[in-house]
JSON list of C-alpha atoms in Angstrom, two decimals:
[
{"chain": "A", "resi": 1, "resn": "UNK", "atom": "CA", "xyz": [21.36, -63.03, 13.40]},
{"chain": "A", "resi": 2, "resn": "UNK", "atom": "CA", "xyz": [24.92, -62.35, 14.52]},
{"chain": "A", "resi": 3, "resn": "UNK", "atom": "CA", "xyz": [27.85, -63.39, 12.36]},
{"chain": "A", "resi": 4, "resn": "UNK", "atom": "CA", "xyz": [31.05, -64.83, 13.84]},
{"chain": "A", "resi": 5, "resn": "UNK", "atom": "CA", "xyz": [33.41, -63.80, 11.02]},
{"chain": "A", "resi": 6, "resn": "UNK", "atom": "CA", "xyz": [35.60, -61.08, 12.46]},
{"chain": "A", "resi": 7, "resn": "UNK", "atom": "CA", "xyz": [37.45, -58.83, 10.04]},
{"chain": "A", "resi": 8, "resn": "UNK", "atom": "CA", "xyz": [38.92, -55.35, 10.15]},
{"chain": "A", "resi": 9, "resn": "UNK", "atom": "CA", "xyz": [36.01, -52.94, 10.32]},
{"chain": "A", "resi": 10, "resn": "UNK", "atom": "CA", "xyz": [33.64, -55.51, 11.86]},
{"chain": "A", "resi": 11, "resn": "UNK", "atom": "CA", "xyz": [31.29, -54.20, 14.50]},
{"chain": "A", "resi": 12, "resn": "UNK", "atom": "CA", "xyz": [31.49, -56.67, 17.37]},
{"chain": "A", "resi": 13, "resn": "UNK", "atom": "CA", "xyz": [30.03, -57.07, 20.82]},
{"chain": "A", "resi": 14, "resn": "UNK", "atom": "CA", "xyz": [32.75, -57.49, 23.47]},
{"chain": "A", "resi": 15, "resn": "UNK", "atom": "CA", "xyz": [33.34, -57.14, 27.18]},
{"chain": "A", "resi": 16, "resn": "UNK", "atom": "CA", "xyz": [35.08, -53.78, 27.03]},
{"chain": "A", "resi": 17, "resn": "UNK", "atom": "CA", "xyz": [37.29, -53.00, 30.06]},
{"chain": "A", "resi": 18, "resn": "UNK", "atom": "CA", "xyz": [36.87, -49.93, 32.22]},
{"chain": "A", "resi": 19, "resn": "UNK", "atom": "CA", "xyz": [40.02, -47.84, 32.54]},
{"chain": "A", "resi": 20, "resn": "UNK", "atom": "CA", "xyz": [40.67, -49.22, 36.04]},
{"chain": "A", "resi": 21, "resn": "UNK", "atom": "CA", "xyz": [40.66, -52.75, 34.51]},
{"chain": "A", "resi": 22, "resn": "UNK", "atom": "CA", "xyz": [38.57, -54.01, 37.45]},
{"chain": "A", "resi": 23, "resn": "UNK", "atom": "CA", "xyz": [35.30, -54.36, 35.54]},
{"chain": "A", "resi": 24, "resn": "UNK", "atom": "CA", "xyz": [33.97, -54.72, 32.03]},
{"chain": "A", "resi": 25, "resn": "UNK", "atom": "CA", "xyz": [30.80, -53.80, 30.21]},
{"chain": "A", "resi": 26, "resn": "UNK", "atom": "CA", "xyz": [29.34, -55.50, 27.16]},
{"chain": "A", "resi": 27, "resn": "UNK", "atom": "CA", "xyz": [29.37, -52.97, 24.36]},
{"chain": "A", "resi": 28, "resn": "UNK", "atom": "CA", "xyz": [29.96, -52.54, 20.65]},
{"chain": "A", "resi": 29, "resn": "UNK", "atom": "CA", "xyz": [33.44, -52.00, 19.29]},
{"chain": "A", "resi": 30, "resn": "UNK", "atom": "CA", "xyz": [35.07, -51.84, 15.87]},
{"chain": "A", "resi": 31, "resn": "UNK", "atom": "CA", "xyz": [37.91, -54.24, 15.06]},
{"chain": "A", "resi": 32, "resn": "UNK", "atom": "CA", "xyz": [41.05, -52.42, 13.86]},
{"chain": "A", "resi": 33, "resn": "UNK", "atom": "CA", "xyz": [43.43, -55.39, 13.49]},
{"chain": "A", "resi": 34, "resn": "UNK", "atom": "CA", "xyz": [44.38, -55.93, 9.82]},
{"chain": "A", "resi": 35, "resn": "UNK", "atom": "CA", "xyz": [42.85, -59.03, 8.24]},
{"chain": "A", "resi": 36, "resn": "UNK", "atom": "CA", "xyz": [46.21, -60.52, 7.26]},
{"chain": "A", "resi": 37, "resn": "UNK", "atom": "CA", "xyz": [47.22, -60.64, 10.94]},
{"chain": "A", "resi": 38, "resn": "UNK", "atom": "CA", "xyz": [43.91, -61.95, 12.30]},
{"chain": "A", "resi": 39, "resn": "UNK", "atom": "CA", "xyz": [44.81, -65.66, 12.10]},
{"chain": "A", "resi": 40, "resn": "UNK", "atom": "CA", "xyz": [48.30, -65.12, 13.50]},
{"chain": "A", "resi": 41, "resn": "UNK", "atom": "CA", "xyz": [47.27, -63.16, 16.60]},
{"chain": "A", "resi": 42, "resn": "UNK", "atom": "CA", "xyz": [45.24, -64.15, 19.64]},
{"chain": "A", "resi": 43, "resn": "UNK", "atom": "CA", "xyz": [44.25, -60.54, 20.29]},
{"chain": "A", "resi": 44, "resn": "UNK", "atom": "CA", "xyz": [42.32, -57.92, 18.37]},
{"chain": "A", "resi": 45, "resn": "UNK", "atom": "CA", "xyz": [42.65, -54.15, 18.63]},
{"chain": "A", "resi": 46, "resn": "UNK", "atom": "CA", "xyz": [39.20, -52.68, 19.29]},
{"chain": "A", "resi": 47, "resn": "UNK", "atom": "CA", "xyz": [37.84, -49.15, 19.11]},
{"chain": "A", "resi": 48, "resn": "UNK", "atom": "CA", "xyz": [35.19, -48.06, 21.63]},
{"chain": "A", "resi": 49, "resn": "UNK", "atom": "CA", "xyz": [31.75, -47.21, 20.21]},
{"chain": "A", "resi": 50, "resn": "UNK", "atom": "CA", "xyz": [28.95, -45.54, 22.17]},
{"chain": "A", "resi": 51, "resn": "UNK", "atom": "CA", "xyz": [25.47, -44.24, 21.47]},
{"chain": "A", "resi": 52, "resn": "UNK", "atom": "CA", "xyz": [25.93, -41.78, 24.35]},
{"chain": "A", "resi": 53, "resn": "UNK", "atom": "CA", "xyz": [27.16, -38.73, 22.44]},
{"chain": "A", "resi": 54, "resn": "UNK", "atom": "CA", "xyz": [29.01, -36.18, 24.60]},
{"chain": "A", "resi": 55, "resn": "UNK", "atom": "CA", "xyz": [27.87, -32.56, 24.39]},
{"chain": "A", "resi": 56, "resn": "UNK", "atom": "CA", "xyz": [31.31, -31.63, 23.11]},
{"chain": "A", "resi": 57, "resn": "UNK", "atom": "CA", "xyz": [33.15, -34.08, 20.89]},
{"chain": "A", "resi": 58, "resn": "UNK", "atom": "CA", "xyz": [36.90, -34.40, 21.12]},
{"chain": "A", "resi": 59, "resn": "UNK", "atom": "CA", "xyz": [38.94, -33.74, 17.96]},
{"chain": "A", "resi": 60, "resn": "UNK", "atom": "CA", "xyz": [39.64, -37.49, 17.86]},
{"chain": "A", "resi": 61, "resn": "UNK", "atom": "CA", "xyz": [35.94, -38.49, 18.02]},
{"chain": "A", "resi": 62, "resn": "UNK", "atom": "CA", "xyz": [33.76, -39.04, 15.00]},
{"chain": "A", "resi": 63, "resn": "UNK", "atom": "CA", "xyz": [30.12, -39.96, 14.67]},
{"chain": "A", "resi": 64, "resn": "UNK", "atom": "CA", "xyz": [28.22, -42.30, 12.42]},
{"chain": "A", "resi": 65, "resn": "UNK", "atom": "CA", "xyz": [24.79, -40.90, 11.64]},
{"chain": "A", "resi": 66, "resn": "UNK", "atom": "CA", "xyz": [21.72, -42.98, 10.67]},
{"chain": "A", "resi": 67, "resn": "UNK", "atom": "CA", "xyz": [21.60, -41.20, 7.28]},
{"chain": "A", "resi": 68, "resn": "UNK", "atom": "CA", "xyz": [25.18, -42.17, 6.36]},
{"chain": "A", "resi": 69, "resn": "UNK", "atom": "CA", "xyz": [25.55, -44.86, 3.69]},
{"chain": "A", "resi": 70, "resn": "UNK", "atom": "CA", "xyz": [27.68, -47.01, 6.07]},
{"chain": "A", "resi": 71, "resn": "UNK", "atom": "CA", "xyz": [25.14, -46.93, 8.90]},
{"chain": "A", "resi": 72, "resn": "UNK", "atom": "CA", "xyz": [22.83, -49.81, 7.85]},
{"chain": "A", "resi": 73, "resn": "UNK", "atom": "CA", "xyz": [25.73, -52.24, 7.44]},
{"chain": "A", "resi": 74, "resn": "UNK", "atom": "CA", "xyz": [27.37, -51.26, 10.73]},
{"chain": "A", "resi": 75, "resn": "UNK", "atom": "CA", "xyz": [24.75, -53.10, 12.76]},
{"chain": "A", "resi": 76, "resn": "UNK", "atom": "CA", "xyz": [24.29, -50.17, 15.13]},
{"chain": "A", "resi": 77, "resn": "UNK", "atom": "CA", "xyz": [20.83, -49.09, 16.26]},
{"chain": "A", "resi": 78, "resn": "UNK", "atom": "CA", "xyz": [21.50, -45.44, 17.05]},
{"chain": "A", "resi": 79, "resn": "UNK", "atom": "CA", "xyz": [23.72, -42.52, 16.11]},
{"chain": "A", "resi": 80, "resn": "UNK", "atom": "CA", "xyz": [27.07, -43.51, 17.55]},
{"chain": "A", "resi": 81, "resn": "UNK", "atom": "CA", "xyz": [30.38, -41.94, 18.48]},
{"chain": "A", "resi": 82, "resn": "UNK", "atom": "CA", "xyz": [33.66, -43.67, 17.74]},
{"chain": "A", "resi": 83, "resn": "UNK", "atom": "CA", "xyz": [36.12, -42.72, 20.51]},
{"chain": "A", "resi": 84, "resn": "UNK", "atom": "CA", "xyz": [39.52, -43.16, 18.88]},
{"chain": "A", "resi": 85, "resn": "UNK", "atom": "CA", "xyz": [41.33, -42.43, 22.15]},
{"chain": "A", "resi": 86, "resn": "UNK", "atom": "CA", "xyz": [39.63, -45.45, 23.75]},
{"chain": "A", "resi": 87, "resn": "UNK", "atom": "CA", "xyz": [41.37, -48.48, 22.32]},
{"chain": "A", "resi": 88, "resn": "UNK", "atom": "CA", "xyz": [41.75, -51.92, 23.87]},
{"chain": "A", "resi": 89, "resn": "UNK", "atom": "CA", "xyz": [43.74, -54.97, 22.89]},
{"chain": "A", "resi": 90, "resn": "UNK", "atom": "CA", "xyz": [41.41, -57.86, 23.70]},
{"chain": "A", "resi": 91, "resn": "UNK", "atom": "CA", "xyz": [41.57, -61.62, 23.40]},
{"chain": "A", "resi": 92, "resn": "UNK", "atom": "CA", "xyz": [39.52, -62.40, 20.31]},
{"chain": "A", "resi": 93, "resn": "UNK", "atom": "CA", "xyz": [37.99, -65.59, 21.69]},
{"chain": "A", "resi": 94, "resn": "UNK", "atom": "CA", "xyz": [35.41, -63.79, 23.87]},
{"chain": "A", "resi": 95, "resn": "UNK", "atom": "CA", "xyz": [33.95, -61.80, 20.97]},
{"chain": "A", "resi": 96, "resn": "UNK", "atom": "CA", "xyz": [30.28, -62.29, 21.82]},
{"chain": "A", "resi": 97, "resn": "UNK", "atom": "CA", "xyz": [28.84, -61.38, 18.42]},
{"chain": "A", "resi": 98, "resn": "UNK", "atom": "CA", "xyz": [29.75, -59.85, 15.10]},
{"chain": "A", "resi": 99, "resn": "UNK", "atom": "CA", "xyz": [26.84, -57.91, 13.68]},
{"chain": "A", "resi": 100, "resn": "UNK", "atom": "CA", "xyz": [28.09, -55.67, 10.92]},
{"chain": "A", "resi": 101, "resn": "UNK", "atom": "CA", "xyz": [30.89, -53.63, 9.49]},
{"chain": "A", "resi": 102, "resn": "UNK", "atom": "CA", "xyz": [31.62, -49.96, 9.11]},
{"chain": "A", "resi": 103, "resn": "UNK", "atom": "CA", "xyz": [32.52, -49.91, 5.43]},
{"chain": "A", "resi": 104, "resn": "UNK", "atom": "CA", "xyz": [35.72, -48.83, 3.74]},
{"chain": "A", "resi": 105, "resn": "UNK", "atom": "CA", "xyz": [35.64, -45.13, 4.67]},
{"chain": "A", "resi": 106, "resn": "UNK", "atom": "CA", "xyz": [35.87, -45.95, 8.38]},
{"chain": "A", "resi": 107, "resn": "UNK", "atom": "CA", "xyz": [38.57, -48.60, 7.94]},
{"chain": "A", "resi": 108, "resn": "UNK", "atom": "CA", "xyz": [41.23, -46.15, 6.78]}
]
């Protein structure tokens, strides 16, 4: 069952915008906004997550593998890539679900 408590490092389901800003797609993202600012801000900074791993990762990409100790708590179903060059500042009210967290190593 999805949680609604959103904290830094939470894996959330959001309507992530395409780069042309004309459309969105529901997808997982990781919240990067610090906890102490969460109540004061209407927006959250989100990091794009995808299970579609490119053949060649960028130096700014990193993956979370099913065997990693943080994987079960992240709420992801498959090996995923975190695309650190794909950030979005989104209104936090339309967070559709919060289903995990990435653990302390990925919050730094």
